[in-house]
Coordinates of C-alpha atoms in Angstrom, one line a residue:
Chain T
X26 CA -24.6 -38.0 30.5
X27 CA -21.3 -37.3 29.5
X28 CA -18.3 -38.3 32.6
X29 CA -17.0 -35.1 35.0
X30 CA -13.7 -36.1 33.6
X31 CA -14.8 -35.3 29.7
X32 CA -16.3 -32.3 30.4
X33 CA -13.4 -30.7 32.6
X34 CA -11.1 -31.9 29.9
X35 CA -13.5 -29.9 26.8
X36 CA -13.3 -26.6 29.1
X37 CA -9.8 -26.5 29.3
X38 CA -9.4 -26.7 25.7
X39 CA -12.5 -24.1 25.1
X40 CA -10.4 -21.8 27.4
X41 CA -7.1 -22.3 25.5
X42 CA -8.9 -21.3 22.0
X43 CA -10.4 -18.4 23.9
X44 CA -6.9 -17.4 24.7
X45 CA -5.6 -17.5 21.0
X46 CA -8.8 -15.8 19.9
X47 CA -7.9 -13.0 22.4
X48 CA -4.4 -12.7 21.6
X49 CA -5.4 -12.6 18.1
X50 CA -7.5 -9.6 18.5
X51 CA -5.0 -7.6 20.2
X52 CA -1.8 -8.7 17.7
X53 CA -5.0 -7.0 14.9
X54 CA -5.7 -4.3 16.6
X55 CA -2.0 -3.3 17.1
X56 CA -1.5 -4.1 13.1
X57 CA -4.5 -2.2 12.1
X58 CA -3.2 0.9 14.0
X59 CA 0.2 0.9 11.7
X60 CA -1.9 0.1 9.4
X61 CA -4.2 3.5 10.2
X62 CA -1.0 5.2 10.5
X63 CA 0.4 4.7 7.3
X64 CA -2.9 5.8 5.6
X65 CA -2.5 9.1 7.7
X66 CA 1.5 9.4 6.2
X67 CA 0.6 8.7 3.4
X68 CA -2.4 11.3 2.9
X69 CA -0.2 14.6 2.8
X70 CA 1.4 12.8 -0.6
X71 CA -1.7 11.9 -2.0
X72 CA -3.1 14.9 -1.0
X73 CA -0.3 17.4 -2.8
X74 CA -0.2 15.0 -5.7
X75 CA -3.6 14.9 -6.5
X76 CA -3.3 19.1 -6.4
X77 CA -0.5 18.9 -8.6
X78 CA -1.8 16.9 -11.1
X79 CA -5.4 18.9 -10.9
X80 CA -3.6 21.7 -11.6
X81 CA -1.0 20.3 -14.5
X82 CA -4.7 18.7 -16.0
X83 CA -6.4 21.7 -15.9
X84 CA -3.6 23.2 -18.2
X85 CA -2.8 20.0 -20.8
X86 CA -4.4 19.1 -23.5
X87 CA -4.8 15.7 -21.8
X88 CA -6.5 13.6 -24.4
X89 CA -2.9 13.1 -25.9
X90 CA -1.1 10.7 -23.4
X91 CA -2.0 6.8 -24.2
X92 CA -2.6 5.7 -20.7
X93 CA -5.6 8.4 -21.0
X94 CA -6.7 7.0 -24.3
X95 CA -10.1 5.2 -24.3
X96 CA -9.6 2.0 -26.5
X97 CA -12.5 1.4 -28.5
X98 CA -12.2 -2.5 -28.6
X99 CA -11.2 -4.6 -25.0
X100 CA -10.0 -7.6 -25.8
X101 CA -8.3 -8.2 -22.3
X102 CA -8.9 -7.0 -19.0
X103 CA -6.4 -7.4 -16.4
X104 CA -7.4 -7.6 -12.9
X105 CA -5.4 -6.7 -9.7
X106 CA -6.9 -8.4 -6.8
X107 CA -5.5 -7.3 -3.2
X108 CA -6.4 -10.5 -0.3
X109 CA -4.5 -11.1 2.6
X110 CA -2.2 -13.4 2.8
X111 CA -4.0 -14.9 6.3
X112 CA -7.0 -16.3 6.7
X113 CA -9.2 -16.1 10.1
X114 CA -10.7 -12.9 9.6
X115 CA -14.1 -13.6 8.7
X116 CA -15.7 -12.9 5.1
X117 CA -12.9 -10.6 4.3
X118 CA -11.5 -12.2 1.9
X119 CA -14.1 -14.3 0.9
X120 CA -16.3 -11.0 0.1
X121 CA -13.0 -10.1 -2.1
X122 CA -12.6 -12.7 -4.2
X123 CA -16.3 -13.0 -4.3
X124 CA -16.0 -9.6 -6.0
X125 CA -13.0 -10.4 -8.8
X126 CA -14.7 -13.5 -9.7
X127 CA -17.5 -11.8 -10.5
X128 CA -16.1 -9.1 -12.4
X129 CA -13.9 -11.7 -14.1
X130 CA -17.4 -13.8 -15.2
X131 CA -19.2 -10.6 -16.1
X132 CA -15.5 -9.4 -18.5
X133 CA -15.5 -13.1 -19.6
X134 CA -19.3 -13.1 -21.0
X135 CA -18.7 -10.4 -22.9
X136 CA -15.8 -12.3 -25.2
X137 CA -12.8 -10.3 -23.3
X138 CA -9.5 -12.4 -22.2
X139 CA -8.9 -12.0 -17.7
X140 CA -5.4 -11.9 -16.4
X141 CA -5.1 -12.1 -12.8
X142 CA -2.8 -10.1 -10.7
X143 CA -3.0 -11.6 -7.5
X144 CA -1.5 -9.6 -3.9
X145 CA -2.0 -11.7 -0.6
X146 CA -1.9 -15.7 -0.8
X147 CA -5.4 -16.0 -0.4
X148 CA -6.7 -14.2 -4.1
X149 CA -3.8 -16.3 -5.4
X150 CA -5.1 -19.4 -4.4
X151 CA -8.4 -18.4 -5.5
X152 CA -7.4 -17.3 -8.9
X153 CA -5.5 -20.0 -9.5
X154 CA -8.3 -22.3 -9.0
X155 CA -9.9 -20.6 -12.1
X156 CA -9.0 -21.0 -16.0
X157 CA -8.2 -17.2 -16.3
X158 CA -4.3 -16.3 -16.3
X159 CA -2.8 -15.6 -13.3
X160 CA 0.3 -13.0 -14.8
X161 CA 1.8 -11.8 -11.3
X162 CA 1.6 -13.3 -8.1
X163 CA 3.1 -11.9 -5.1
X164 CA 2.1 -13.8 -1.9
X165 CA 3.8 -12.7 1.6
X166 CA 3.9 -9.0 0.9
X167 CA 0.7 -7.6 2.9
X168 CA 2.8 -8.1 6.1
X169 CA 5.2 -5.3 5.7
X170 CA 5.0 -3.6 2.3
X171 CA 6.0 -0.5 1.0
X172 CA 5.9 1.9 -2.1
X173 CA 8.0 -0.5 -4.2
X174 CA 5.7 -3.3 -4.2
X175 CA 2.8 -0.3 -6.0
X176 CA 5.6 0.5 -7.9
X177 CA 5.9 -2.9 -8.6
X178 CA 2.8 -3.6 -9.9
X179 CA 2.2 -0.7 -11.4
X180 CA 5.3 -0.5 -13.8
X181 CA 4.3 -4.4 -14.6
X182 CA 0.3 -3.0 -15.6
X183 CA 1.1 0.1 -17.5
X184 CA 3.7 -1.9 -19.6
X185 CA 1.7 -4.5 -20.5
X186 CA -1.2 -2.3 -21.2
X187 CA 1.3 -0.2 -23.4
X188 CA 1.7 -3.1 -25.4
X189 CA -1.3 -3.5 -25.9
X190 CA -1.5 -7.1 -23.8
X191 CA -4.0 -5.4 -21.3
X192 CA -7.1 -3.3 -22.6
X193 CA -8.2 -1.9 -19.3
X194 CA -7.0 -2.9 -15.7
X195 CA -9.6 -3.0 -12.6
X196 CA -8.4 -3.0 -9.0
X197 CA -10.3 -5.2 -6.7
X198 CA -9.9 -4.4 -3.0
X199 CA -11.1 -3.8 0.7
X200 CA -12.1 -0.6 0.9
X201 CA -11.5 0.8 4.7
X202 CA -14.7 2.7 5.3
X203 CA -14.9 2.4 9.3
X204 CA -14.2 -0.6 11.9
X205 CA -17.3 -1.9 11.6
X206 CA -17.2 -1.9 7.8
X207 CA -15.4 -2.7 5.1
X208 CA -16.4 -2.7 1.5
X209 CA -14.7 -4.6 -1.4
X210 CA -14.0 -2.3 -4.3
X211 CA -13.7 -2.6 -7.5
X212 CA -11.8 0.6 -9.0
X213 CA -10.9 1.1 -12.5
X214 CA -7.3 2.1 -12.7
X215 CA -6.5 2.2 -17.0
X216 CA -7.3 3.8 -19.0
X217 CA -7.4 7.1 -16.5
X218 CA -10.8 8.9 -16.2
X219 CA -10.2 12.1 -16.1
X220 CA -11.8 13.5 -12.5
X221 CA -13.5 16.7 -12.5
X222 CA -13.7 17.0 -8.7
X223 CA -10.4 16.6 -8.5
X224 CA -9.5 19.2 -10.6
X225 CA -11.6 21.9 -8.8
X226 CA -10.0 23.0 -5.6
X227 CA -6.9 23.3 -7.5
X228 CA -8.4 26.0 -9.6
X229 CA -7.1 29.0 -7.1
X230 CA -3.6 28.0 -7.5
X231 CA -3.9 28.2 -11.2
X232 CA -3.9 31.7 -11.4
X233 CA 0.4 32.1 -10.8
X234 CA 2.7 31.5 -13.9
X235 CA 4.3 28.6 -13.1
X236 CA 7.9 27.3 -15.0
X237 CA 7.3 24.0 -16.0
X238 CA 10.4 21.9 -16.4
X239 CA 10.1 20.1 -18.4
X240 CA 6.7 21.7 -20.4
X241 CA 3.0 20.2 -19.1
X242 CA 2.6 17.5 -21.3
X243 CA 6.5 15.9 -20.7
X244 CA 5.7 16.5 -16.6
X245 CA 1.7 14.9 -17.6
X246 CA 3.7 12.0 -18.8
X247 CA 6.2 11.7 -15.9
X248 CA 2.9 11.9 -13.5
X249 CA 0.4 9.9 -14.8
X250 CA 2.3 6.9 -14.5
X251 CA 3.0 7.5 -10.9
X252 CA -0.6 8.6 -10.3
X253 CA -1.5 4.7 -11.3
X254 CA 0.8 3.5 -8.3
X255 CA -0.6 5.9 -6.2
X256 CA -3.7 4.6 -6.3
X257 CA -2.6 0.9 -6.1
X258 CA -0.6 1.9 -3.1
X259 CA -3.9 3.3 -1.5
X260 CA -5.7 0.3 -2.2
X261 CA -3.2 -2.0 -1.0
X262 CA -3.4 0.1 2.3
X263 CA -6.9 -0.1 2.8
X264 CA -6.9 -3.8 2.3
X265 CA -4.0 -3.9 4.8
X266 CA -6.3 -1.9 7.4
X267 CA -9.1 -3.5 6.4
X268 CA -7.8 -6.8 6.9
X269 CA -6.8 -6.2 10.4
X270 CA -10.2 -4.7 11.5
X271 CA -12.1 -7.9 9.7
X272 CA -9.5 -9.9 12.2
X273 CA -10.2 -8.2 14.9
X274 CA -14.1 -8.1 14.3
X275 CA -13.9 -12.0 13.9
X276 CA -11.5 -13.0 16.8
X277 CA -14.0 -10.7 19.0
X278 CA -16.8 -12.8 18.1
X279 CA -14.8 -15.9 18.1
X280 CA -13.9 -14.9 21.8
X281 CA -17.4 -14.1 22.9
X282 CA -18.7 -17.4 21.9
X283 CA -15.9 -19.1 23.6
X284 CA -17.2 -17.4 26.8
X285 CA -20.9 -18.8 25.5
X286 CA -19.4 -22.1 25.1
X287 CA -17.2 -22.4 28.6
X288 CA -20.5 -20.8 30.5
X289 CA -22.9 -23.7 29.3
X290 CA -20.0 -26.4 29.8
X291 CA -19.4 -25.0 33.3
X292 CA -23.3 -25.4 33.6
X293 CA -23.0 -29.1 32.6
X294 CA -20.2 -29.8 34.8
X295 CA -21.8 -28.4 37.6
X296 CA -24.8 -30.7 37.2
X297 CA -22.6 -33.9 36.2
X298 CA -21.0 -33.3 39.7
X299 CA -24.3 -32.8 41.3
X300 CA -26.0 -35.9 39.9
X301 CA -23.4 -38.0 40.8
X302 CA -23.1 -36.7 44.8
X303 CA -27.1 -37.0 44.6
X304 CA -26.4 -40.7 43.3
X305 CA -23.9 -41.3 46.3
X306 CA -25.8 -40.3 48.8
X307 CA -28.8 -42.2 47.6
X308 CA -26.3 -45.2 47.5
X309 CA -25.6 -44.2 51.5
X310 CA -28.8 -43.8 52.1
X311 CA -30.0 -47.0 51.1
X312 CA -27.6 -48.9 52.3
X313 CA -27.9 -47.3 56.0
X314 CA -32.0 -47.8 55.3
X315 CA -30.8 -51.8 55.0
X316 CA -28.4 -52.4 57.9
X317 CA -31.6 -50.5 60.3
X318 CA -34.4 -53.1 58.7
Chain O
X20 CA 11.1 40.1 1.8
X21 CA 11.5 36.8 2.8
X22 CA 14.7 35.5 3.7
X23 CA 14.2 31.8 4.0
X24 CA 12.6 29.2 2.0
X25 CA 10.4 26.2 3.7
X26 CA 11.3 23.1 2.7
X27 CA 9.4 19.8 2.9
X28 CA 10.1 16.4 1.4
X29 CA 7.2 14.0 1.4
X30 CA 7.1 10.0 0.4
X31 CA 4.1 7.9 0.3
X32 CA 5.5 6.2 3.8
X33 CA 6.5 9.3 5.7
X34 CA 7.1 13.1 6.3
X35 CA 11.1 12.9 5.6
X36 CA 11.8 16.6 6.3
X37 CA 10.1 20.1 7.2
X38 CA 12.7 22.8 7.5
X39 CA 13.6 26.5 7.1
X40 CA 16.3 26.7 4.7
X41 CA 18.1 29.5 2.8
X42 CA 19.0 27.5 -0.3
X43 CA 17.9 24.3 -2.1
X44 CA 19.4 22.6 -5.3
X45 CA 17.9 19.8 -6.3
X46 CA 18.4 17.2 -9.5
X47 CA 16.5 18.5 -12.3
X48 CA 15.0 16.6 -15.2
X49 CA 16.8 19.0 -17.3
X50 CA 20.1 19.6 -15.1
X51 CA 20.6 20.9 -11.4
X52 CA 18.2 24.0 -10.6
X53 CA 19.1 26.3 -6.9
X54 CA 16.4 27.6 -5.5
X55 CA 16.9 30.8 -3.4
X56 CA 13.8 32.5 -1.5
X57 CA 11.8 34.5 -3.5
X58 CA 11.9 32.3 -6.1
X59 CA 9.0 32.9 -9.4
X60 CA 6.3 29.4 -8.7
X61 CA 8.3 26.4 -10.6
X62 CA 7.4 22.9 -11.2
X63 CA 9.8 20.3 -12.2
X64 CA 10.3 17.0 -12.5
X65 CA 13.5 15.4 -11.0
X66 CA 16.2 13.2 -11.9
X67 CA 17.7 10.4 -9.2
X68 CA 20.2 12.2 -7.8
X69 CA 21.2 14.2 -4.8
X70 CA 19.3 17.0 -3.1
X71 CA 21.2 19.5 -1.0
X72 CA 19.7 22.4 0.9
X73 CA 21.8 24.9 2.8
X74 CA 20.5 26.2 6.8
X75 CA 22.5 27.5 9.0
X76 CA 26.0 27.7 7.1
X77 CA 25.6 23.5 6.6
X78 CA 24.8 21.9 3.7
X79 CA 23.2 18.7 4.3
X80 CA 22.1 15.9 1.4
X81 CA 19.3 14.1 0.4
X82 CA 19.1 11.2 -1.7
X83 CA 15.8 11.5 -4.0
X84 CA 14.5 9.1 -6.7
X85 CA 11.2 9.5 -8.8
X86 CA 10.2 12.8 -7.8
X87 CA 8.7 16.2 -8.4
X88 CA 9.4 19.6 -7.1
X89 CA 7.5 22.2 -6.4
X90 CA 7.9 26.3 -5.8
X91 CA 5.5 28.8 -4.5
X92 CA 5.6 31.2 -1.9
X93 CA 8.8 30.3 -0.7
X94 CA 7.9 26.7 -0.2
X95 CA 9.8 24.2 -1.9
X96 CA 7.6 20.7 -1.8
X97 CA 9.2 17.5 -2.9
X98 CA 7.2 14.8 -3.5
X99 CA 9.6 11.6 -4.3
X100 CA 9.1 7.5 -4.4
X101 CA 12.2 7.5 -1.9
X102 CA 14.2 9.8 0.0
X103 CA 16.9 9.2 2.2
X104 CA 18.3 11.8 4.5
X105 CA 22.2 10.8 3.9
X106 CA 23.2 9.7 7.0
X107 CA 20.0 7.2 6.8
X108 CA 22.0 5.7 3.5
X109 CA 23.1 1.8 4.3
X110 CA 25.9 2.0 2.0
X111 CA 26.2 -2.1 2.5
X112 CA 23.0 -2.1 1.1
X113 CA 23.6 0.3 -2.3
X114 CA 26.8 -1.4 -2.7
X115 CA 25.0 -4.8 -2.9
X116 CA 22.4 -3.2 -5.1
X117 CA 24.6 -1.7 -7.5
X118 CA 26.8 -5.5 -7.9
X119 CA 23.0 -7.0 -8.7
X120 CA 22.1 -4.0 -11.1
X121 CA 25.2 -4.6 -13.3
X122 CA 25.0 -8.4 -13.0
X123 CA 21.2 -8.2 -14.5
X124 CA 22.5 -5.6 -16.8
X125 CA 25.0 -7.8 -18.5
X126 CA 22.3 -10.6 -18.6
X127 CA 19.2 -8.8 -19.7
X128 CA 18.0 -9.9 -23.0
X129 CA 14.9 -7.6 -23.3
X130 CA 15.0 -4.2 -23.6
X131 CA 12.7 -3.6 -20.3
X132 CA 14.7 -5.9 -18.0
X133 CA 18.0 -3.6 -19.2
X134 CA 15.5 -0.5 -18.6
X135 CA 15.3 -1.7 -14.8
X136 CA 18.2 -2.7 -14.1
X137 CA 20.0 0.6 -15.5
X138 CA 17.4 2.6 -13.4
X139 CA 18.5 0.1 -10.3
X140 CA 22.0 0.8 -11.0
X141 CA 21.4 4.8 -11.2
X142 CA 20.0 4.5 -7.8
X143 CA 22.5 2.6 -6.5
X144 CA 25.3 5.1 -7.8
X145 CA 23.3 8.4 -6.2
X146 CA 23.3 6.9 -3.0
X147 CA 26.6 6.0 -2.8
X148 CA 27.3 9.4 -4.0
X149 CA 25.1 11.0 -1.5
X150 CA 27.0 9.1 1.6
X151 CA 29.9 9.6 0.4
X152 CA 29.1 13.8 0.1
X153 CA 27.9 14.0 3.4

């Protein structure tokens, strides 16, 4: 049996972790609404881009521009893996680089060379761990990031797969589906398949004569590129939103059992204290029963 | 007839303007464009550089960089990497930006670092432009 004073001592501290835990949750659930926010700004962009670019497609002969060029032979494959930079929030990460590691074995069996481009501390640290390259690593930036850091990224990817040093890139990150659930992605982001669905609702709009300055394929080539870092700055957003709702997921739970956990010490306590007034009184008992005899 | 034109500039982190306006000229890839209302659909790409649009008898500027316009229906839609309403503009800040761009510039050995940093230093130069118009 363990002393009154040892288990008064272990509640305290249960109750100070439950107090972190909680404080964590709400610091993540105030992140993850900027976080939702920013997703919402950024929609309309995304959103008139994508019509833009439907509609520019739709008239371009597209095959022409090299970052829509299918390479016959893949000789590397670069990688750009979006982690947080903070651990505590469950499998989030985990399930991540989980993901990219795979994907890297899988690119690696078939003979092809993997170059890591690592966002958030944790996929750094992961990558590194493995023999594959690790060309860009950019740790402290999930907190507060902005275009720049897509743009970033994606002027570093598209000129080294101009060169030819990258064959095809794959994003890897947490997809935001709802709080409950979040899904690690991996997205192919070069060479650009052409979307169909994409396309389509921009078909109406296609009817007026548009001026094109400068003509389709010049504005194609001004687009594309920034289509790339469009979708890298979705995906970094996601794992930014995603990231706080793991937290918040995990620092619930992490509260809840700490409830568990103070409940069952309170238990033991209660009983410590009672055995030991039962063992009193017998002690009082007795020795009254002695004096009488 | 319509008399006014809607504008609307839009960045990947906010909504930075939704207005009725009578007149827009904006940085063209090929050289400043106006755009009045009425204007045939037009699709450009644009330079860095300064936006103005004219409502109410002011003009008022805009710094844009990496962007694309668009024209329909009397609705002008920017889409840019970064725009800065001109009174936003921390001059400090492009001043700064514009002493690093030429530093790198002298430095830069490879032709893409001297790509960047010329690109840096355009920047730089519009928005100091741009504060100093308004």
């Amino acid at each position: 049996m363990p002393s009154l004073k040892d288990v008064k001592v272990k509640i305290a501290g249960v109750k100070k972790t439950k107090q972190i835990t909680k404080a964590m949750n709400m610091v993540a659930s105030a992140k993850l609404r900027g976080a939702q926010q920013r997703i919402e700004r950024f929609r309309p962009y995304a959103s008139k881009f994508y019509d833009m670019l439907g509609d520019l497609a739709s008239k371009a002969d597209s095959s022409v521009h090299p970052l829509l060029e299918v390479r016959e032979e893949i000789k590397t494959c670069g990688i750009v893996l979006a982690t947080s930079d903070r651990g505590l929030c469950g499998s989030f990460n985990s399930n991540l680089i989980t993901t990219a590691l795979k994907l890297a074995a899988k690119k690696a069996a078939e003979g092809k060379k993997v170059k890591f481009y690592c966002v958030g501390k944790k996929g750094r640290d992961a990558a590194r761990k493995t023999d594959h390259e690790v060309a860009m690593a950019l740790a402290d930036q999930m907190g507060s990031f902005d275009f720049q850091l897509a743009n970033r990224i994606g002027l570093d990817v598209i000129n080294a797969y101009l060169t030819r040093e990258l064959d095809e890139v794959i994003m890897v990150y947490g997809e935001f589906v709802s709080m409950a659930k979040q899904l690690p992605i991996a997205l192919p982001i070069l060479p650009i398949a052409p979307k169909e669905e994409e396309a389509a609702p921009a078909a109406p709009a296609s009817n007026k004569e548009y001026i094109y300055e400068p003509a389709v394929e010049g504005l194609l080539a001004e687009l594309l590129p920034r289509f790339i870092k469009v979708q890298l700055y979705r995906g970094l957003l996601d794992t930014s939103a995603s990231e706080h709702a793991a937290r918040m997921a995990a620092m619930d739970n992490a509260t809840r059992s700490c409830d568990d956990m103070i409940g069952s010490l309170t238990l033991l306590f209660n009983k410590t204290r009672q055995a030991s007034i039962t063992r009193d009184l017998m002690d009082i008992v007795g020795g009254a029963e002695a004096l009488k005899g | 007839m319509e008399k006014s034109l809607h504008l609307e500039i839009v960045t990947p982190d906010r909504l930075v303007l939704s207005e009725k306006v009578d007149y827009v000229g904006a940085p063209g890839y090929e050289g400043e464009f106006g755009i009045l209302p009425n204007h045939i659909p037009f699709l450009s790409a644009l330079n860095i550089g300064s936006l103005y649009y004219k409502a109410g008898g002011k003009t008022h500027w805009i710094f844009v960089s990496g962007g694309f316009a668009e024209v329909s229906d009397n609705k002008v839609t920017v889409l840019a990497e970064s725009a800065e309403r001109a009174e936003d503009i921390d001059l400090e800040r492009a001043r700064k930006a514009k002493e690093r761009a030429e530093q790198r510039l002298a430095q830069a050995k490879e032709k893409l670092d001297s790509a960047r940093a010329q690109a840096a230093l355009q920047r730089a130069l519009a928005r100091m432009r741009v504060r100093g118009a308004a």
